[in-house]
Coordinates of N, CA and C in Angstrom, one line a residue:
X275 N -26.7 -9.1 13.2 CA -25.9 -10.2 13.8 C -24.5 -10.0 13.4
X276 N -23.7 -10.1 14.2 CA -22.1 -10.0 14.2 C -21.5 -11.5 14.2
X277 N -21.0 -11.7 13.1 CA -20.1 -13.0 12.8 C -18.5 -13.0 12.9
X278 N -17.9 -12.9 13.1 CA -16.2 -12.7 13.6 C -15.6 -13.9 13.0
X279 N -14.5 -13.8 11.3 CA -14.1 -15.5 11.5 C -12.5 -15.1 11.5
X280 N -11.8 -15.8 12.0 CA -9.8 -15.7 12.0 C -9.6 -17.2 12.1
X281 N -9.0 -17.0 10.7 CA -8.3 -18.4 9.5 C -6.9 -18.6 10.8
X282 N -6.6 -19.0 11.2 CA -5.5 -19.2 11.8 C -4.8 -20.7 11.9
X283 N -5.5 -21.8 10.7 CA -4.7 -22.8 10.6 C -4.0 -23.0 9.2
X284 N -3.8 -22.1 8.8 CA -2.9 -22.5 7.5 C -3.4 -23.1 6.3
X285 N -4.8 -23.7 6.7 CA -5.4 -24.3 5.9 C -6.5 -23.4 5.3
X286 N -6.2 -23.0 3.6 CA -7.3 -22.2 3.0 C -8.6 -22.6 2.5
X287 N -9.7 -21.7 3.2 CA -10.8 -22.5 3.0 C -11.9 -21.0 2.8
X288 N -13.2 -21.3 2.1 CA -14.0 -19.9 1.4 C -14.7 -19.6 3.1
X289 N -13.8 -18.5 3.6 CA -14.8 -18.5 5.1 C -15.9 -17.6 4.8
X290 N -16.3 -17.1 3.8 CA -17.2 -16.5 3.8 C -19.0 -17.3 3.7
X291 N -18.1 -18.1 3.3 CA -19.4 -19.4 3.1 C -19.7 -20.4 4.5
X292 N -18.7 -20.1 5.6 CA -18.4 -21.0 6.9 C -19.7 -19.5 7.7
X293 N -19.0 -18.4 7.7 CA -20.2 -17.4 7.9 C -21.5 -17.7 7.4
X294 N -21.9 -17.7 6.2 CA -22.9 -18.1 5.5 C -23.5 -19.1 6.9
X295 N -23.4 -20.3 6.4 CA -23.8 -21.4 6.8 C -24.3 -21.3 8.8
X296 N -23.4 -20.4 9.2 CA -23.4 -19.5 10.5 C -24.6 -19.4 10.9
X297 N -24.6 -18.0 10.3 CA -25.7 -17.1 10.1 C -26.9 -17.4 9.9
X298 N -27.2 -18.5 8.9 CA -28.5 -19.5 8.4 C -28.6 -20.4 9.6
X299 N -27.8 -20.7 10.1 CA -28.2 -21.4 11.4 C -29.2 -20.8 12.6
X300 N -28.1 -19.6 13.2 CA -28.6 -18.8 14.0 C -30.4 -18.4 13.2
X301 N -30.2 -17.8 12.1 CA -31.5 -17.7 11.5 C -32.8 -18.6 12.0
X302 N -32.5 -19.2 11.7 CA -33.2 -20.6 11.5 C -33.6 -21.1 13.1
X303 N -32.3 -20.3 13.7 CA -33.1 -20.9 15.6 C -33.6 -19.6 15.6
X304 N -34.4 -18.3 15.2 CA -34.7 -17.2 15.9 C -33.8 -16.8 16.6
X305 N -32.4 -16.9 16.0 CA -31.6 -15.7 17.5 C -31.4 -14.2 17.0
X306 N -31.4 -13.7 18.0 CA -31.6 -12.3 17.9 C -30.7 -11.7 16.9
X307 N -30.8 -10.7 16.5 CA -29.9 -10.3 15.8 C -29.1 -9.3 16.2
X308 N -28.8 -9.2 17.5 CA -27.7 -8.3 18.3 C -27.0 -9.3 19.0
X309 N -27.3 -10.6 18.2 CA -26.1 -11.8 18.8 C -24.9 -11.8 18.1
X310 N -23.6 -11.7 18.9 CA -22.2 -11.8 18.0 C -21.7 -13.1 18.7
X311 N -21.3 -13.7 17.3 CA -20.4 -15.0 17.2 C -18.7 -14.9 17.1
X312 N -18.3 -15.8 17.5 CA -16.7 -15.8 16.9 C -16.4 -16.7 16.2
X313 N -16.1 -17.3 15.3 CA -15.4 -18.8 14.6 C -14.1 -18.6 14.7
X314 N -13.2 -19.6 15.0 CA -11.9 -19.7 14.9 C -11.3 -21.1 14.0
X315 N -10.3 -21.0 13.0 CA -10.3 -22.1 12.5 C -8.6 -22.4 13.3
X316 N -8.2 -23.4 13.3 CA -7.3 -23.5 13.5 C -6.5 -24.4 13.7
X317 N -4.7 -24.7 14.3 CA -4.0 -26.0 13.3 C -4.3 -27.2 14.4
X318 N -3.9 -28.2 14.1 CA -4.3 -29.3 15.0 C -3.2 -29.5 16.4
X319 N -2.1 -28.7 16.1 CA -1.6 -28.6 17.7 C -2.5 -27.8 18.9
X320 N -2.8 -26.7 18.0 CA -3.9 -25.9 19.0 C -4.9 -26.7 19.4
X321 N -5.9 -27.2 18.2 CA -6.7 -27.9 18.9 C -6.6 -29.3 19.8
X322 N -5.4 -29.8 19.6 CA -5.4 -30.6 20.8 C -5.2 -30.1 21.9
X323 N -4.3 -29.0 22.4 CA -4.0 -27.8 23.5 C -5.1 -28.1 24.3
X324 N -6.4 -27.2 23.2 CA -7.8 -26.9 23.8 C -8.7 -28.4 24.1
X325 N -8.3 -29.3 23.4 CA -8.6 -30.6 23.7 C -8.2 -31.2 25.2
X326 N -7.2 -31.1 25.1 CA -6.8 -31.6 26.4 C -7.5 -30.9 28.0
X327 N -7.0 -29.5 27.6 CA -7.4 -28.4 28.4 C -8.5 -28.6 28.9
X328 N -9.8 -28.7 27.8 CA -10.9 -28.3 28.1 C -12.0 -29.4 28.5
X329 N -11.4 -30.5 27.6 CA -11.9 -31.8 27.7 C -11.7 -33.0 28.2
X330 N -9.7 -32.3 28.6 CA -9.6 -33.8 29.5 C -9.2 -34.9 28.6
X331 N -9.1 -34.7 27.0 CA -9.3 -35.5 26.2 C -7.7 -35.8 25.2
X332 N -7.2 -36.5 24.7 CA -6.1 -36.1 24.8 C -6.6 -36.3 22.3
X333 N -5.4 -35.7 22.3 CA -5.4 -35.2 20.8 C -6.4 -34.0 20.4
X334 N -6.4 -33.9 18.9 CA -7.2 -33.0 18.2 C -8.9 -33.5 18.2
X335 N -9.7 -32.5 18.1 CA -10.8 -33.0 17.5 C -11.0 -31.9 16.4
X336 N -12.4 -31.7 15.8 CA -13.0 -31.4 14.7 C -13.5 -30.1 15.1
X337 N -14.0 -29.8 16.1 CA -15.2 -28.4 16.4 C -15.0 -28.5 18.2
X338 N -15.0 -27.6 18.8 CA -15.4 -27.1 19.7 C -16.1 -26.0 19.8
X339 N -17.2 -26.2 21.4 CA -17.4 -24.6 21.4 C -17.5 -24.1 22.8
X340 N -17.3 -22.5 22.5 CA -17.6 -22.1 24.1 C -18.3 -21.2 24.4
X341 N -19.6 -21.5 24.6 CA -20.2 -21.0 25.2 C -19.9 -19.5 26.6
X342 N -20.1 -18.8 26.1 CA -19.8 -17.5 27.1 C -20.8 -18.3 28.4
X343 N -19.6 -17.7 29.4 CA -19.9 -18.3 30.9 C -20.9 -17.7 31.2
X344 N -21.7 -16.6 31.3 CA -23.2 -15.9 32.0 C -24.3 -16.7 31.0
X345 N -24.2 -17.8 30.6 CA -25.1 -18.8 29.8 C -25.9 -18.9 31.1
X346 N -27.2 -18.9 30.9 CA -28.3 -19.4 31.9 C -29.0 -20.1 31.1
X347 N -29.3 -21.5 31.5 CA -30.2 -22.5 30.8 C -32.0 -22.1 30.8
X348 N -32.2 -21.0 31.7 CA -33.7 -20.9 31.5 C -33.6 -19.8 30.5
X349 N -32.4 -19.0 30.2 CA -32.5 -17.9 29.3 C -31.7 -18.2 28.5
X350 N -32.1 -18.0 27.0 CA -30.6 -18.0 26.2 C -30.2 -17.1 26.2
X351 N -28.5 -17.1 26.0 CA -27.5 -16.3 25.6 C -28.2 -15.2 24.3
X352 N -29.2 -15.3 23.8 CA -29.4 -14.6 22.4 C -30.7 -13.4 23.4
X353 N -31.3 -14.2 24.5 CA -32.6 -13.3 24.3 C -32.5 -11.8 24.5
X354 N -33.5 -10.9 24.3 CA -33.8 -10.0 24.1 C -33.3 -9.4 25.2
X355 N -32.5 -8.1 25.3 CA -31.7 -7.5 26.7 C -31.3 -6.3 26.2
X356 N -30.6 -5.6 27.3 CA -30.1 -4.4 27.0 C -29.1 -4.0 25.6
X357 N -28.5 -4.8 25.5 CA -27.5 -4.8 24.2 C -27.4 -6.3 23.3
X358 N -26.4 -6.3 22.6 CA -25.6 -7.5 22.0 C -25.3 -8.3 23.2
X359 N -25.5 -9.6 22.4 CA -25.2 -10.6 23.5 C -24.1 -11.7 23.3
X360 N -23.1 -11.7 23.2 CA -21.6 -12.7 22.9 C -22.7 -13.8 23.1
X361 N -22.5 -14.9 22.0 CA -22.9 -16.3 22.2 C -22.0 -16.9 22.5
X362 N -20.9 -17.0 21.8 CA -19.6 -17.5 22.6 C -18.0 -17.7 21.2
X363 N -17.3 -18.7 21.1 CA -16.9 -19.3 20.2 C -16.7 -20.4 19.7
X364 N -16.2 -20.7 18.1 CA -16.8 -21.8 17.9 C -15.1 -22.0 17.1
X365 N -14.3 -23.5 17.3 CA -13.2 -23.7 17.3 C -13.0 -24.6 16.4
X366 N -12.8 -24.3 14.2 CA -12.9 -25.4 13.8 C -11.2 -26.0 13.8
X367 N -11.2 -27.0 13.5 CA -10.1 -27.7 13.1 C -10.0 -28.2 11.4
X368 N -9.8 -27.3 10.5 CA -10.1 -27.5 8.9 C -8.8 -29.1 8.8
X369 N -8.0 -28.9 9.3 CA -6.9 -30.2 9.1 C -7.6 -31.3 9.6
X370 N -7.9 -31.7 10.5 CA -8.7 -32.6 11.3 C -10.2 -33.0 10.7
X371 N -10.4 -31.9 10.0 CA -12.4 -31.7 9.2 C -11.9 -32.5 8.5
X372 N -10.6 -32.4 7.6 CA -10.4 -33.1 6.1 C -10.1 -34.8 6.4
X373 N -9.7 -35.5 7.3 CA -9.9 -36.6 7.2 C -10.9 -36.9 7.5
X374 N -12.2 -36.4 8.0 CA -13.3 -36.8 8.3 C -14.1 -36.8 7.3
X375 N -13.7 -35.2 6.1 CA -14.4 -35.4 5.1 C -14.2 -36.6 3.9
X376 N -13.1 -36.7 3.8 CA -12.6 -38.0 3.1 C -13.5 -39.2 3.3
X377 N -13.4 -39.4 4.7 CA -14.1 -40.5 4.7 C -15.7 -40.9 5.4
X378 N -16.1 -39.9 4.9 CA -17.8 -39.6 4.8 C -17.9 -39.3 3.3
X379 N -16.9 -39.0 2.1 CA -17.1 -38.9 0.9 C -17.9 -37.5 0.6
X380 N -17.2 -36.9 1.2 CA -17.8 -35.4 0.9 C -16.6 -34.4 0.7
X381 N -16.8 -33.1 0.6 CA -15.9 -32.1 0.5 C -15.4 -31.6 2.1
X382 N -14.4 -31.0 2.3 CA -13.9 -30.3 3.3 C -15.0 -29.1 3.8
X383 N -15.2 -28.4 2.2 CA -16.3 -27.7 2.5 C -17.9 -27.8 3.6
X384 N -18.2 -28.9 3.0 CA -19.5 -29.5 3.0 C -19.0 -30.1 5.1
X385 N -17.9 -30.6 5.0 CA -17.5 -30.7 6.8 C -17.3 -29.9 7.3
X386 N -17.2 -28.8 7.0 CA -16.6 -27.7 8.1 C -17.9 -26.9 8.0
X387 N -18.8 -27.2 7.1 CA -20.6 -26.8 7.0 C -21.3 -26.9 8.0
X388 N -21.3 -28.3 8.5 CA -22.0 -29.4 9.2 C -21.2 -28.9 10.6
X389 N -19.9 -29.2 10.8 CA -19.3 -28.8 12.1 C -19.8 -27.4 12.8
X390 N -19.4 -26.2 11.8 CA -20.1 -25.2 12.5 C -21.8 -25.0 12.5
X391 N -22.5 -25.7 12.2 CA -23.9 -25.8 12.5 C -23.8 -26.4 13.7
X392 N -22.6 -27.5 14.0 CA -22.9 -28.9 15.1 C -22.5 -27.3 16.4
X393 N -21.1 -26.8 16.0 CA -21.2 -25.7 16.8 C -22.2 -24.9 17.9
X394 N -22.6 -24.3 16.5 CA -24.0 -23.1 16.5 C -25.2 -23.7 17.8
X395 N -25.4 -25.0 17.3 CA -26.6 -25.8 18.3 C -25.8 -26.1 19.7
X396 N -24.5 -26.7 20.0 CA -24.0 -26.4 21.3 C -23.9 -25.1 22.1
X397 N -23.6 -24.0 21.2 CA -23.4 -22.8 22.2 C -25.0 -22.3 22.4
X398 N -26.0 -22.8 21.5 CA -27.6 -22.8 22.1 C -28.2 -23.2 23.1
X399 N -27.3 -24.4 23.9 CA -27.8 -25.4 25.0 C -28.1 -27.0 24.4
X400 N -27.4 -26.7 22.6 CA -27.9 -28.5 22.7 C -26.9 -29.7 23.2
X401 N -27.0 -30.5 23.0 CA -26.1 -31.6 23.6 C -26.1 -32.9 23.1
X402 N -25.1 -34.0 22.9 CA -25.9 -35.2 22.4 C -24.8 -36.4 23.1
X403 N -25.6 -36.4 24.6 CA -24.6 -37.1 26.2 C -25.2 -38.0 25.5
X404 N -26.4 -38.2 26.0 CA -27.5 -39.2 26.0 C -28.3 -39.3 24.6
X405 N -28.9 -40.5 24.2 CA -29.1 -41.0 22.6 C -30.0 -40.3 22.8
X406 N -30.9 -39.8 23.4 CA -32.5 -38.7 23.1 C -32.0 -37.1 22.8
X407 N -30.9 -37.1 23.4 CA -30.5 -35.5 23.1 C -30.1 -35.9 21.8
X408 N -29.2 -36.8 21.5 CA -28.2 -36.7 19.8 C -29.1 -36.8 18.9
X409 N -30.1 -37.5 19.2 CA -31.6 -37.7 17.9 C -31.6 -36.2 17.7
X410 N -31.9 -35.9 18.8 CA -32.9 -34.5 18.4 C -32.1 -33.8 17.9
X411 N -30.6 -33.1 18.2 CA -29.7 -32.3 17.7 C -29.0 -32.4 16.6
X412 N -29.0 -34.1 16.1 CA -28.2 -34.2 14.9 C -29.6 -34.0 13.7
X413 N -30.5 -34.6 14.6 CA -32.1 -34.1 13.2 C -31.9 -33.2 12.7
X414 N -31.8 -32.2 14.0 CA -31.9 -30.5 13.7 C -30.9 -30.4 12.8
X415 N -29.9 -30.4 13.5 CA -28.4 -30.2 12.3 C -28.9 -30.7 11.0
X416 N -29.3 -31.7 10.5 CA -29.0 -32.1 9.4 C -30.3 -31.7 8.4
X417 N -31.5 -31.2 9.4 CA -32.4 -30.3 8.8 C -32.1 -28.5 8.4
X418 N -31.1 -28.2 9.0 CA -30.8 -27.4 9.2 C -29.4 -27.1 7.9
X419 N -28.6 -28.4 7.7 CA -27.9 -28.1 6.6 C -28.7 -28.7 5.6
X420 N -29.8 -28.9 5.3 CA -30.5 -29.7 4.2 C -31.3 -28.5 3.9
X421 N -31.8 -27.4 4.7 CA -32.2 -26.4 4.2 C -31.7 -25.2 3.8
X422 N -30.4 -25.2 4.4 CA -29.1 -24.2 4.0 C -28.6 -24.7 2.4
X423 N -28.7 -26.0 1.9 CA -28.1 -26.2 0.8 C -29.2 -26.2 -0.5
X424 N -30.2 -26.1 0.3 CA -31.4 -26.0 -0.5 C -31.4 -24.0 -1.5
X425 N -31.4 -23.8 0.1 CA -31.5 -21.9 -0.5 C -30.4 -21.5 -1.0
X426 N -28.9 -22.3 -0.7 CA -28.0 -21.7 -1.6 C -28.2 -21.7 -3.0
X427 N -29.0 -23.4 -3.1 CA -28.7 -23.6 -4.6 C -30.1 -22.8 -5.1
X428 N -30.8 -22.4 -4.6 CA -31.8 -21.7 -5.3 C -31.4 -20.3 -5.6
X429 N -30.6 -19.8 -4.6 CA -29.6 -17.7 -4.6 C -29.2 -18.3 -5.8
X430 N -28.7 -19.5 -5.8 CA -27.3 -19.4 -7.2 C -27.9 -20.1 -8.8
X431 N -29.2 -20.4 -8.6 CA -29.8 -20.4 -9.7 C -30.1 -19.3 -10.2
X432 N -30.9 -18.4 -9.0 CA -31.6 -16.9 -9.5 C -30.5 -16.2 -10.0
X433 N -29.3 -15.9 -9.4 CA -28.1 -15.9 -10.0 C -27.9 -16.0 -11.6
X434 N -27.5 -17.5 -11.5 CA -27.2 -17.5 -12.7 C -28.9 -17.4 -14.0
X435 N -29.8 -17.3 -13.8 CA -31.3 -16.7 -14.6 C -30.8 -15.4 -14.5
X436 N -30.4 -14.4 -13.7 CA -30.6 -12.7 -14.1 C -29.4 -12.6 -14.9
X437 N -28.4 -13.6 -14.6 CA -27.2 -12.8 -15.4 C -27.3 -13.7 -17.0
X438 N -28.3 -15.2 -17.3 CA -28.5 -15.1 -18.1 C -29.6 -14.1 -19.0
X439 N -30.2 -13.8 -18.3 CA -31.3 -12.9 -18.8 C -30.7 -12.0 -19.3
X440 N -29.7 -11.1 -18.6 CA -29.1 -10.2 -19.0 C -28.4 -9.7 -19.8
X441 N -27.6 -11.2 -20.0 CA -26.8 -11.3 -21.8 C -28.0 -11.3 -22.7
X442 N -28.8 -12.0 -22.7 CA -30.1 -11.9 -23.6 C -30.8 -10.8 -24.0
X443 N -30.7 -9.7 -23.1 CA -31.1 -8.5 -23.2 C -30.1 -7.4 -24.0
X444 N -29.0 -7.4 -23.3 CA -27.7 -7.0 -23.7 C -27.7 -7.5 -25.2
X445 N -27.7 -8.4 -25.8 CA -27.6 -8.5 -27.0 C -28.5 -7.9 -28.0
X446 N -29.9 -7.4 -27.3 CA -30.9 -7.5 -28.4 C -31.3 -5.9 -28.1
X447 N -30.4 -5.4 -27.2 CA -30.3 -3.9 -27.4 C -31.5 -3.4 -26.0
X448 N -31.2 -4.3 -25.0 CA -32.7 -3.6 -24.2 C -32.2 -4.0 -23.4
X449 N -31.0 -3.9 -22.9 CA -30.7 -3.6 -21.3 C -30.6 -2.1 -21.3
X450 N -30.7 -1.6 -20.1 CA -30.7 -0.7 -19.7 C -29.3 0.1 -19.8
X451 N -29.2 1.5 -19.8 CA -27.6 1.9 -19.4 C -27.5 2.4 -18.0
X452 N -26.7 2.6 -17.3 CA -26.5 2.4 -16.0 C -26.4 4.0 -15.9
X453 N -27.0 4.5 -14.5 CA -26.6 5.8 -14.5 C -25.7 6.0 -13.5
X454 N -25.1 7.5 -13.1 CA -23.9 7.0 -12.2 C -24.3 6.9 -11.1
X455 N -25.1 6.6 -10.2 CA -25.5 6.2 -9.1 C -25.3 4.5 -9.0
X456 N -25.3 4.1 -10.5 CA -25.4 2.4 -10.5 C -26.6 1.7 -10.6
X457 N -27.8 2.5 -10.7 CA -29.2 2.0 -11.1 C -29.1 2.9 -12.4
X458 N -30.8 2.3 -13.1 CA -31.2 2.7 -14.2 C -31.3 3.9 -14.7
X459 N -30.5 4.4 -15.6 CA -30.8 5.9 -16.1 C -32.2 6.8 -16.0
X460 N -32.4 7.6 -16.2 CA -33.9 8.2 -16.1 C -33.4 8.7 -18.0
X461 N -34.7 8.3 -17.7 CA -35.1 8.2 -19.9 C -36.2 9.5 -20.0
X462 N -36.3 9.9 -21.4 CA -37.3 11.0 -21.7 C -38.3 11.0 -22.5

């Protein structure tokens, strides 16, 4: 799976964790893995631009997405086909995220989490016009970041256990020495 991200609002933020969060999504719907994404972050004049443009809508918002146009609702953009399949792009607004995260009492981080998952599920076909579509989508979303924050903090437990283990070992004379390949020496 191909993730593509370009920081282009001035605003610095860990995009490698906005990927993360991506990728666990797509995961998490079965999309193929010859599916390439784009994320764009960007400043709030642009995204009103694309606001206006696209929606008719006048100011900034938080997330857009676009859906590549050969989208067919009885086939997803991901299914199985001759090659890679462009899902589309996904347009955050990190300046715009940050007053929202403020006042939901969370981090920037933790909004621009949620946004590009809210993304990910639009350029899949979801929607939330009508209150039966937004149940379902924001469920998913928020099942979807509840299980993404679940397995990070479990990577970064195991994490921090091998590298404690390792000082523990390291001290007591039984770690290994490294050979130069970068794995364990061969002993005699």
């Amino acid at each position: 799976m191909s993730i593509e991200i370009a920081n282009e609002s001035g605003v610095a933020v860990p995009e490698a964790s906005i990927v993360s969060v991506a990728r666990f999504a797509l995961d998490k719907m079965s999309v193929s893995q010859l599916a390439e994404l784009s994320i764009v972050l960007v400043e709030l004049d642009v995204m009103a631009d694309l606001h206006e443009r696209w929606m008719d809508l006048p100011g900034p918002t938080d997330v857009m997405s676009f859906p590549m146009d050969e989208y067919d609702s009885a086939r997803r953009p991901d299914a199985a086909g001759s090659g890679p399949a462009l899902l589309g792009d996904i347009v955050l607004c990190p300046a715009f995220a940050r007053d929202q995260a403020r006042k939901a009492g969370h981090s920037l981080l933790d909004e621009l989490h949620l946004l590009t998952v809210h993304g990910v599920l639009h350029l899949l076909g979801y929607d939330h016009a009508e209150p039966e579509e937004e149940r379902e989508m924001f469920g998913l979303q928020n099942r979807i970041l509840a299980d993404y924050r679940t397995a990070r903090d479990e990577a970064e437990q195991a994490a921090a256990q091998r590298s404690a283990d390792a000082r523990v070992l390291g001290a007591v004379g039984l770690d290994e020495p490294e050979s130069p390949r970068g794995g364990p020496a061969a002993t005699n």
